[in-house]
Amino acid sequence: MSLLSCCNLSELAPDYIRSIAPYQGGKPISELAREMGLNEADIVKLASNENPLGMSPKAQMAVEKAIGEIARYPDGNSFALRDLVAKKFNVEHSQIVFGNGSNDILELAARAFLHAGCEAIYSQHAFAVYPLVTQAVGATGVVVPASNYAHDLEGFLKVITPKTRLIFIANPNNPTGTLIAKDGLKTFLKQVPANVLVVLDEAYDEYLSAEHKSEAINWLSEFDNLIISRTFSKAYGLAGLRIGFGLMHTDVADMFNRVRQPFNVNSIAQAAAVASLADDDFVARSYALNQAGMVQLIQGFNKLELEYIPSSANFVSFKVKNALSVNQQLLQNGVIVRPIANYEMPDYLRVSIGLFNENARFLTVLEQILKSNNQ
Ligand SMILES: *Cc1c(COP(=O)(O)O)cnc(C)c1O
């Protein structure tokens, strides 16, 4: 028996941990099926920006092959994958850090460079993981008000102080889908002090047209304080395997590696990522499907006279009266989208672009709901 009979064990955690609002993910299909008594096969999930094509067939073959080696620890340096990424992006092996999802990269940035008393800057309506990783290490988050749902980079510059260590930027941003133009971004980087690290989260870069694709990897030689984060969870369709990577200056990568778990990326994920990088055709098909689905959804929103935020990614946030209730009605009809009130967007829902039939089902159900609500 303990000497000190304590109250509530949660009070043992520091205040900065207790004040964290946990991450709310998209509702799993199995959970909705349980809750509503629906068949899993009848549910359409458009809530987590996953690739509706699944993974590359080459990745699937690699996964099946890699299962035989599960009893062994993974390669803690992900050598085969590292070599491929280095060649594809023209960086040194020592500039790459692999993560258990790119979330891991964001967290490693916070753990390596933030501590109580210093500050990290991010935008209002930006990806929810930035405040989470900042708070988890006891640092202070500084939120820059968005400008028409987009990042206001001028505003970022104004709040940089001697306490600023990190800046998080999502480009395109989730959940707004907004994109920062390349020249504006480069001008911004030139104005950020050299002792402030900038994490550029490019989770959706594969969904950008050739003209808009990021060139930031070419800027790494110019900006030692730049960290680029990429993921295999979105266009590559490996969300369930958890793998992403960061590209950065060797000295920064060295610090990441000191706080990284030795085997943070599992062997199946490494094998699938290697195979995925060799399947440009799959990424091209995913991009094309997304382009067509975007047109389909936008036409649907226009027909329903709904406001939406033009998006450069594989999802769109749209405005409805009484978003919580519309979300509930969508769920009752087996359609999962994402309410984003926790992003300070209580009037919006975010829908991921799915297969043609999934998008059509979403639009049909949404139309019925809006009609019945207006009666
Ligand atoms: C989905 C997403 C990620 C990817 O997370 P993983 O951990 O790689 O699955 C990263 N950043 C943003 C902005 C995202 O929306």
Short mmCIF file of C-alpha atoms and ligand atoms in Angstrom, two decimals:
data_model
loop_
_atom_site.label_atom_id
_atom_site.label_comp_id
_atom_site.label_asym_id
_atom_site.label_seq_id
_atom_site.Cartn_x
_atom_site.Cartn_y
_atom_site.Cartn_z
CA MET A 1 0.00 0.00 0.00
CA SER A 2 1.26 3.46 -0.77
CA LEU A 3 2.22 5.73 2.10
CA LEU A 4 0.71 8.73 0.50
CA SER A 5 -2.82 7.95 -0.48
CA CYS A 6 -3.25 10.14 -3.45
CA CYS A 7 -6.27 11.59 -4.99
CA ASN A 8 -6.40 11.42 -8.70
CA LEU A 9 -3.34 9.87 -10.33
CA SER A 10 -3.62 12.27 -13.28
CA GLU A 11 -2.59 15.03 -10.89
CA LEU A 12 0.87 13.49 -10.79
CA ALA A 13 1.41 14.55 -14.41
CA PRO A 14 2.75 18.07 -14.98
CA ASP A 15 0.22 20.79 -15.79
CA TYR A 16 1.46 21.12 -19.37
CA ILE A 17 0.62 17.44 -19.97
CA ARG A 18 -2.75 17.65 -18.23
CA SER A 19 -3.77 20.60 -20.38
CA ILE A 20 -3.21 18.74 -23.68
CA ALA A 21 -6.38 18.14 -25.69
CA PRO A 22 -5.88 14.63 -27.15
CA TYR A 23 -5.74 14.16 -30.93
CA GLN A 24 -9.09 13.21 -32.44
CA GLY A 25 -8.66 10.96 -35.45
CA GLY A 26 -11.19 9.96 -38.07
CA LYS A 27 -13.72 7.43 -36.82
CA PRO A 28 -12.68 3.87 -37.76
CA ILE A 29 -15.11 1.92 -39.98
CA SER A 30 -15.34 -0.89 -37.41
CA GLU A 31 -16.34 1.57 -34.68
CA LEU A 32 -19.16 3.10 -36.70
CA ALA A 33 -20.37 -0.36 -37.69
CA ARG A 34 -20.55 -1.30 -33.99
CA GLU A 35 -22.23 1.93 -32.96
CA MET A 36 -24.87 2.05 -35.67
CA GLY A 37 -25.34 -1.66 -36.31
CA LEU A 38 -24.20 -1.22 -39.93
CA ASN A 39 -22.26 -3.58 -42.19
CA GLU A 40 -18.65 -2.53 -42.58
CA ALA A 41 -18.98 -3.08 -46.33
CA ASP A 42 -21.75 -0.46 -46.50
CA ILE A 43 -19.67 2.25 -44.83
CA VAL A 44 -17.77 4.90 -46.77
CA LYS A 45 -14.87 6.44 -44.87
CA LEU A 46 -13.72 9.79 -46.22
CA ALA A 47 -12.30 11.07 -42.95
CA SER A 48 -8.54 10.60 -42.81
CA ASN A 49 -7.16 11.62 -46.22
CA GLU A 50 -6.20 8.05 -47.00
CA ASN A 51 -5.53 6.80 -50.53
CA PRO A 52 -8.76 5.22 -51.84
CA LEU A 53 -6.69 2.99 -54.15
CA GLY A 54 -4.99 1.41 -51.15
CA MET A 55 -1.26 0.78 -51.57
CA SER A 56 0.83 0.11 -54.65
CA PRO A 57 0.60 -3.55 -55.79
CA LYS A 58 4.41 -3.56 -55.66
CA ALA A 59 4.28 -2.49 -52.01
CA GLN A 60 1.80 -5.24 -51.27
CA MET A 61 4.15 -7.84 -52.71
CA ALA A 62 7.02 -6.40 -50.67
CA VAL A 63 4.91 -6.55 -47.51
CA GLU A 64 4.04 -10.19 -48.09
CA LYS A 65 7.70 -11.02 -48.62
CA ALA A 66 8.86 -9.06 -45.57
CA ILE A 67 6.48 -10.89 -43.23
CA GLY A 68 8.91 -13.83 -43.22
CA GLU A 69 11.52 -11.71 -41.43
CA ILE A 70 9.32 -10.38 -38.63
CA ALA A 71 11.19 -12.29 -35.92
CA ARG A 72 14.26 -10.13 -36.64
CA TYR A 73 14.68 -6.54 -35.51
CA PRO A 74 14.37 -4.06 -38.36
CA ASP A 75 17.41 -2.26 -39.77
CA GLY A 76 17.59 0.67 -37.35
CA ASN A 77 19.17 2.79 -40.08
CA SER A 78 16.70 1.82 -42.82
CA PHE A 79 19.68 1.50 -45.16
CA ALA A 80 17.94 0.30 -48.34
CA LEU A 81 15.27 2.96 -48.04
CA ARG A 82 17.80 5.63 -47.08
CA ASP A 83 19.83 4.92 -50.18
CA LEU A 84 16.75 5.21 -52.40
CA VAL A 85 15.55 8.45 -50.77
CA ALA A 86 19.06 9.93 -50.99
CA LYS A 87 19.20 9.21 -54.73
CA LYS A 88 15.64 10.29 -55.46
CA PHE A 89 15.94 13.61 -53.65
CA ASN A 90 19.64 14.21 -54.18
CA VAL A 91 20.57 14.49 -50.49
CA GLU A 92 23.25 12.84 -48.34
CA HIS A 93 22.41 9.76 -46.29
CA SER A 94 23.19 11.79 -43.17
CA GLN A 95 20.49 14.35 -44.03
CA ILE A 96 17.64 11.83 -43.75
CA VAL A 97 15.74 10.78 -40.62
CA PHE A 98 13.00 8.14 -40.86
CA GLY A 99 10.00 8.23 -38.60
CA ASN A 100 7.13 6.06 -37.41
CA GLY A 101 4.88 8.16 -39.61
CA SER A 102 5.83 11.77 -40.27
CA ASN A 103 4.15 12.50 -36.93
CA ASP A 104 7.27 10.98 -35.44
CA ILE A 105 9.41 13.52 -37.37
CA LEU A 106 7.32 16.38 -35.97
CA GLU A 107 7.69 14.98 -32.49
CA LEU A 108 11.44 14.43 -32.86
CA ALA A 109 11.79 18.08 -33.89
CA ALA A 110 10.02 19.13 -30.70
CA ARG A 111 11.91 16.71 -28.45
CA ALA A 112 15.30 17.61 -29.88
CA PHE A 113 14.89 21.39 -29.99
CA LEU A 114 12.12 22.54 -27.63
CA HIS A 115 12.00 22.74 -23.86
CA ALA A 116 10.06 24.64 -21.20
CA GLY A 117 10.46 28.36 -21.67
CA CYS A 118 10.94 28.38 -25.43
CA GLU A 119 8.39 28.88 -28.18
CA ALA A 120 7.11 27.18 -31.33
CA ILE A 121 5.05 29.09 -33.87
CA TYR A 122 2.24 27.68 -36.00
CA SER A 123 -0.88 28.94 -37.73
CA GLN A 124 -4.47 28.96 -36.59
CA HIS A 125 -6.32 26.10 -38.38
CA ALA A 126 -3.00 24.28 -38.93
CA PHE A 127 -2.38 20.57 -38.39
CA ALA A 128 -3.32 19.54 -34.82
CA VAL A 129 -0.08 17.69 -34.17
CA TYR A 130 1.98 20.91 -33.92
CA PRO A 131 0.38 22.10 -30.66
CA LEU A 132 0.43 18.53 -29.34
CA VAL A 133 4.16 17.97 -29.74
CA THR A 134 4.92 21.49 -28.50
CA GLN A 135 2.88 21.09 -25.34
CA ALA A 136 4.16 17.58 -24.69
CA VAL A 137 7.65 18.94 -24.03
CA GLY A 138 6.41 21.87 -21.93
CA ALA A 139 7.21 24.53 -24.54
CA THR A 140 4.87 27.38 -25.44
CA GLY A 141 2.87 27.41 -28.67
CA VAL A 142 2.37 30.74 -30.41
CA VAL A 143 -0.60 30.74 -32.78
CA VAL A 144 -0.63 33.14 -35.73
CA PRO A 145 -4.18 34.05 -36.81
CA ALA A 146 -4.92 32.69 -40.29
CA SER A 147 -5.61 34.99 -43.18
CA ASN A 148 -8.69 33.73 -45.02
CA TYR A 149 -7.88 30.20 -43.72
CA ALA A 150 -4.30 30.35 -45.06
CA HIS A 151 -0.94 30.79 -43.33
CA ASP A 152 -0.09 34.48 -42.78
CA LEU A 153 3.70 34.34 -43.11
CA GLU A 154 4.08 38.08 -42.42
CA GLY A 155 2.32 37.40 -39.14
CA PHE A 156 4.80 34.60 -38.36
CA LEU A 157 7.75 36.99 -38.76
CA LYS A 158 6.15 39.47 -36.36
CA VAL A 159 5.92 36.99 -33.47
CA ILE A 160 9.47 35.61 -33.68
CA THR A 161 11.28 36.37 -30.41
CA PRO A 162 14.61 35.28 -28.88
CA LYS A 163 12.62 32.39 -27.36
CA THR A 164 11.50 31.04 -30.74
CA ARG A 165 13.13 27.72 -31.65
CA LEU A 166 10.73 26.13 -34.14
CA ILE A 167 8.22 27.16 -36.78
CA PHE A 168 5.75 24.59 -38.13
CA ILE A 169 4.25 25.13 -41.58
CA ALA A 170 1.97 22.67 -43.39
CA ASN A 171 2.03 23.12 -47.16
CA PRO A 172 -0.59 22.29 -48.31
CA ASN A 173 -2.24 22.72 -44.95
CA ASN A 174 -4.60 20.25 -43.34
CA PRO A 175 -7.60 20.79 -42.81
CA THR A 176 -7.87 23.89 -45.01
CA GLY A 177 -6.03 22.62 -48.11
CA THR A 178 -4.45 26.03 -48.65
CA LEU A 179 -1.11 26.29 -50.46
CA ILE A 180 1.66 28.84 -49.95
CA ALA A 181 3.19 29.95 -53.26
CA LYS A 182 6.85 29.03 -53.75
CA ASP A 183 8.24 32.54 -54.10
CA GLY A 184 6.42 33.74 -50.97
CA LEU A 185 7.74 30.78 -49.02
CA LYS A 186 11.31 31.37 -50.14
CA THR A 187 11.12 35.07 -49.30
CA PHE A 188 9.85 34.06 -45.85
CA LEU A 189 12.72 31.62 -45.28
CA LYS A 190 15.21 34.36 -46.12
CA GLN A 191 13.72 36.51 -43.37
CA VAL A 192 13.62 33.85 -40.64
CA PRO A 193 16.64 34.15 -38.32
CA ALA A 194 19.21 31.40 -38.89
CA ASN A 195 18.79 30.16 -35.31
CA VAL A 196 15.10 29.39 -35.75
CA LEU A 197 14.29 26.00 -37.31
CA VAL A 198 11.48 25.81 -39.87
CA VAL A 199 9.63 22.50 -40.20
CA LEU A 200 7.97 22.41 -43.60
CA ASP A 201 5.39 19.63 -43.53
CA GLU A 202 4.77 18.47 -47.10
CA ALA A 203 2.49 15.50 -46.42
CA TYR A 204 0.38 16.25 -49.51
CA ASP A 205 3.07 17.25 -52.00
CA GLU A 206 2.34 14.26 -54.27
CA TYR A 207 -1.14 15.69 -54.85
CA LEU A 208 0.20 18.96 -56.26
CA SER A 209 0.40 19.56 -60.02
CA ALA A 210 3.88 19.63 -61.56
CA GLU A 211 3.78 23.41 -61.59
CA HIS A 212 3.01 23.70 -57.89
CA LYS A 213 5.16 20.86 -56.53
CA SER A 214 7.53 21.92 -53.79
CA GLU A 215 11.10 22.82 -54.65
CA ALA A 216 12.05 23.16 -51.01
CA ILE A 217 14.38 20.14 -51.08
CA ASN A 218 16.60 22.15 -53.46
CA TRP A 219 16.66 24.93 -50.87
CA LEU A 220 18.22 22.76 -48.14
CA SER A 221 21.72 23.79 -49.20
CA GLU A 222 20.74 27.44 -48.84
CA PHE A 223 18.85 27.22 -45.54
CA ASP A 224 20.59 25.16 -42.83
CA ASN A 225 17.57 25.74 -40.56
CA LEU A 226 15.08 24.08 -42.94
CA ILE A 227 13.51 20.70 -42.11
CA ILE A 228 11.26 19.07 -44.71
CA SER A 229 8.83 16.41 -43.64
CA ARG A 230 7.31 13.84 -46.03
CA THR A 231 5.05 10.86 -45.49
CA PHE A 232 4.09 7.53 -47.04
CA SER A 233 0.64 7.77 -45.40
CA LYS A 234 -1.16 9.80 -48.03
CA ALA A 235 -0.54 9.35 -51.79
CA TYR A 236 1.59 6.23 -51.17
CA GLY A 237 -1.27 4.59 -49.29
CA LEU A 238 0.73 3.23 -46.34
CA ALA A 239 -1.04 5.04 -43.47
CA GLY A 240 -1.46 1.85 -41.44
CA LEU A 241 2.25 0.98 -41.60
CA ARG A 242 3.41 4.32 -40.13
CA ILE A 243 6.37 5.62 -42.08
CA GLY A 244 7.59 9.08 -43.05
CA PHE A 245 10.88 10.94 -43.19
CA GLY A 246 12.54 14.27 -42.64
CA LEU A 247 15.23 15.90 -44.80
CA MET A 248 17.48 18.41 -43.07
CA HIS A 249 21.00 19.60 -42.34
CA THR A 250 23.27 16.81 -41.11
CA ASP A 251 23.79 18.53 -37.74
CA VAL A 252 20.04 18.78 -37.20
CA ALA A 253 19.55 15.13 -38.22
CA ASP A 254 22.23 14.20 -35.67
CA MET A 255 20.10 15.75 -32.90
CA PHE A 256 16.95 14.01 -34.16
CA ASN A 257 18.78 10.68 -34.05
CA ARG A 258 19.74 11.19 -30.42
CA VAL A 259 16.11 11.22 -29.32
CA ARG A 260 14.83 8.74 -31.91
CA GLN A 261 13.96 5.23 -30.76
CA PRO A 262 16.55 2.86 -32.25
CA PHE A 263 13.93 0.79 -34.09
CA ASN A 264 11.24 3.39 -34.68
CA VAL A 265 10.47 2.21 -38.23
CA ASN A 266 9.36 -1.40 -38.55
CA SER A 267 10.69 -3.77 -41.19
CA ILE A 268 7.40 -4.16 -43.09
CA ALA A 269 7.08 -0.39 -43.42
CA GLN A 270 10.67 -0.12 -44.70
CA ALA A 271 10.08 -2.83 -47.31
CA ALA A 272 6.78 -1.30 -48.43
CA ALA A 273 8.32 2.16 -48.69
CA VAL A 274 11.21 0.86 -50.81
CA ALA A 275 8.76 -0.78 -53.21
CA SER A 276 6.49 2.28 -53.23
CA LEU A 277 9.27 4.63 -54.24
CA ALA A 278 9.86 2.42 -57.26
CA ASP A 279 6.22 2.70 -58.37
CA ASP A 280 5.82 6.17 -59.88
CA ASP A 281 2.95 4.84 -61.95
CA PHE A 282 0.88 4.18 -58.80
CA VAL A 283 1.46 7.73 -57.54
CA ALA A 284 0.50 9.07 -60.98
CA ARG A 285 -2.75 7.07 -60.92
CA SER A 286 -3.48 8.28 -57.38
CA TYR A 287 -2.90 11.87 -58.46
CA ALA A 288 -5.17 11.52 -61.51
CA LEU A 289 -7.95 9.91 -59.46
CA ASN A 290 -7.69 12.73 -56.95
CA GLN A 291 -7.91 15.40 -59.64
CA ALA A 292 -11.08 13.82 -61.05
CA GLY A 293 -12.58 13.35 -57.58
CA MET A 294 -11.86 16.98 -56.72
CA VAL A 295 -13.82 18.11 -59.80
CA GLN A 296 -16.66 15.77 -58.84
CA LEU A 297 -16.88 17.12 -55.28
CA ILE A 298 -16.60 20.77 -56.31
CA GLN A 299 -19.41 20.29 -58.84
CA GLY A 300 -21.45 18.67 -56.08
CA PHE A 301 -20.84 21.53 -53.65
CA ASN A 302 -21.70 24.10 -56.32
CA LYS A 303 -24.92 22.28 -57.10
CA LEU A 304 -25.83 22.24 -53.40
CA GLU A 305 -24.75 25.91 -53.15
CA LEU A 306 -22.31 25.08 -50.36
CA GLU A 307 -19.28 27.20 -49.59
CA TYR A 308 -15.94 25.35 -49.60
CA ILE A 309 -12.28 26.25 -49.23
CA PRO A 310 -10.42 25.63 -52.52
CA SER A 311 -7.96 22.84 -51.74
CA SER A 312 -4.60 21.74 -53.14
CA ALA A 313 -4.71 18.37 -51.40
CA ASN A 314 -6.85 15.20 -51.32
CA PHE A 315 -9.64 16.64 -49.18
CA VAL A 316 -11.96 19.65 -49.09
CA SER A 317 -13.45 21.50 -46.14
CA PHE A 318 -16.99 22.72 -46.78
CA LYS A 319 -19.42 24.83 -44.82
CA VAL A 320 -22.84 23.68 -43.66
CA LYS A 321 -25.47 24.94 -41.26
CA ASN A 322 -25.22 22.94 -38.05
CA ALA A 323 -22.13 20.92 -38.94
CA LEU A 324 -22.31 18.66 -35.88
CA SER A 325 -25.82 17.54 -36.68
CA VAL A 326 -25.05 17.07 -40.39
CA ASN A 327 -22.04 14.99 -39.38
CA GLN A 328 -24.23 12.86 -37.15
CA GLN A 329 -26.72 12.35 -39.97
CA LEU A 330 -23.92 11.38 -42.36
CA LEU A 331 -22.72 8.81 -39.80
CA GLN A 332 -26.22 7.37 -39.46
CA ASN A 333 -26.16 6.86 -43.21
CA GLY A 334 -22.78 5.15 -43.13
CA VAL A 335 -20.67 8.06 -44.37
CA ILE A 336 -17.70 9.12 -42.24
CA VAL A 337 -16.27 12.63 -42.77
CA ARG A 338 -14.33 14.76 -40.31
CA PRO A 339 -15.82 17.47 -38.10
CA ILE A 340 -13.15 20.13 -37.53
CA ALA A 341 -14.53 22.19 -34.65
CA ASN A 342 -11.28 21.40 -32.82
CA TYR A 343 -9.51 23.38 -35.57
CA GLU A 344 -11.64 26.41 -34.71
CA MET A 345 -13.80 25.65 -37.75
CA PRO A 346 -17.10 24.62 -36.13
CA ASP A 347 -19.16 25.36 -39.27
CA TYR A 348 -17.05 23.15 -41.51
CA LEU A 349 -16.72 19.47 -42.27
CA ARG A 350 -13.70 18.01 -44.06
CA VAL A 351 -14.22 15.30 -46.66
CA SER A 352 -11.41 13.25 -48.16
CA ILE A 353 -11.54 12.48 -51.86
CA GLY A 354 -12.40 8.84 -52.42
CA LEU A 355 -13.27 6.60 -55.34
CA PHE A 356 -15.87 7.91 -57.80
CA ASN A 357 -18.65 5.84 -56.19
CA GLU A 358 -17.66 6.85 -52.67
CA ASN A 359 -17.73 10.55 -53.60
CA ALA A 360 -21.08 10.05 -55.31
CA ARG A 361 -22.53 8.27 -52.26
CA PHE A 362 -21.30 11.09 -49.99
CA LEU A 363 -22.87 13.76 -52.24
CA THR A 364 -26.18 11.91 -52.54
CA VAL A 365 -26.50 11.38 -48.79
CA LEU A 366 -25.45 14.98 -48.10
CA GLU A 367 -28.07 16.28 -50.53
CA GLN A 368 -30.80 14.23 -48.84
CA ILE A 369 -29.75 15.47 -45.41
CA LEU A 370 -29.69 19.13 -46.45
CA LYS A 371 -33.09 18.80 -48.15
CA SER A 372 -34.71 17.16 -45.13
CA ASN A 373 -33.16 19.73 -42.77
CA ASN A 374 -34.57 22.60 -44.82
CA GLN A 375 -38.10 21.30 -44.75
C1 LIG B 1 -1.74 13.31 -42.56
C2 LIG B 1 -0.73 14.35 -42.24
C3 LIG B 1 0.56 13.99 -41.89
C4 LIG B 1 0.99 12.55 -41.96
O1 LIG B 1 1.01 11.92 -40.77
P1 LIG B 1 1.72 10.50 -40.69
O2 LIG B 1 2.19 10.44 -39.30
O3 LIG B 1 2.85 10.51 -41.67
O4 LIG B 1 0.68 9.49 -41.02
C5 LIG B 1 1.47 14.97 -41.61
N1 LIG B 1 1.15 16.27 -41.70
C6 LIG B 1 -0.07 16.65 -42.07
C7 LIG B 1 -0.38 18.09 -42.23
C8 LIG B 1 -1.06 15.70 -42.34
O5 LIG B 1 -2.28 16.08 -42.68
#
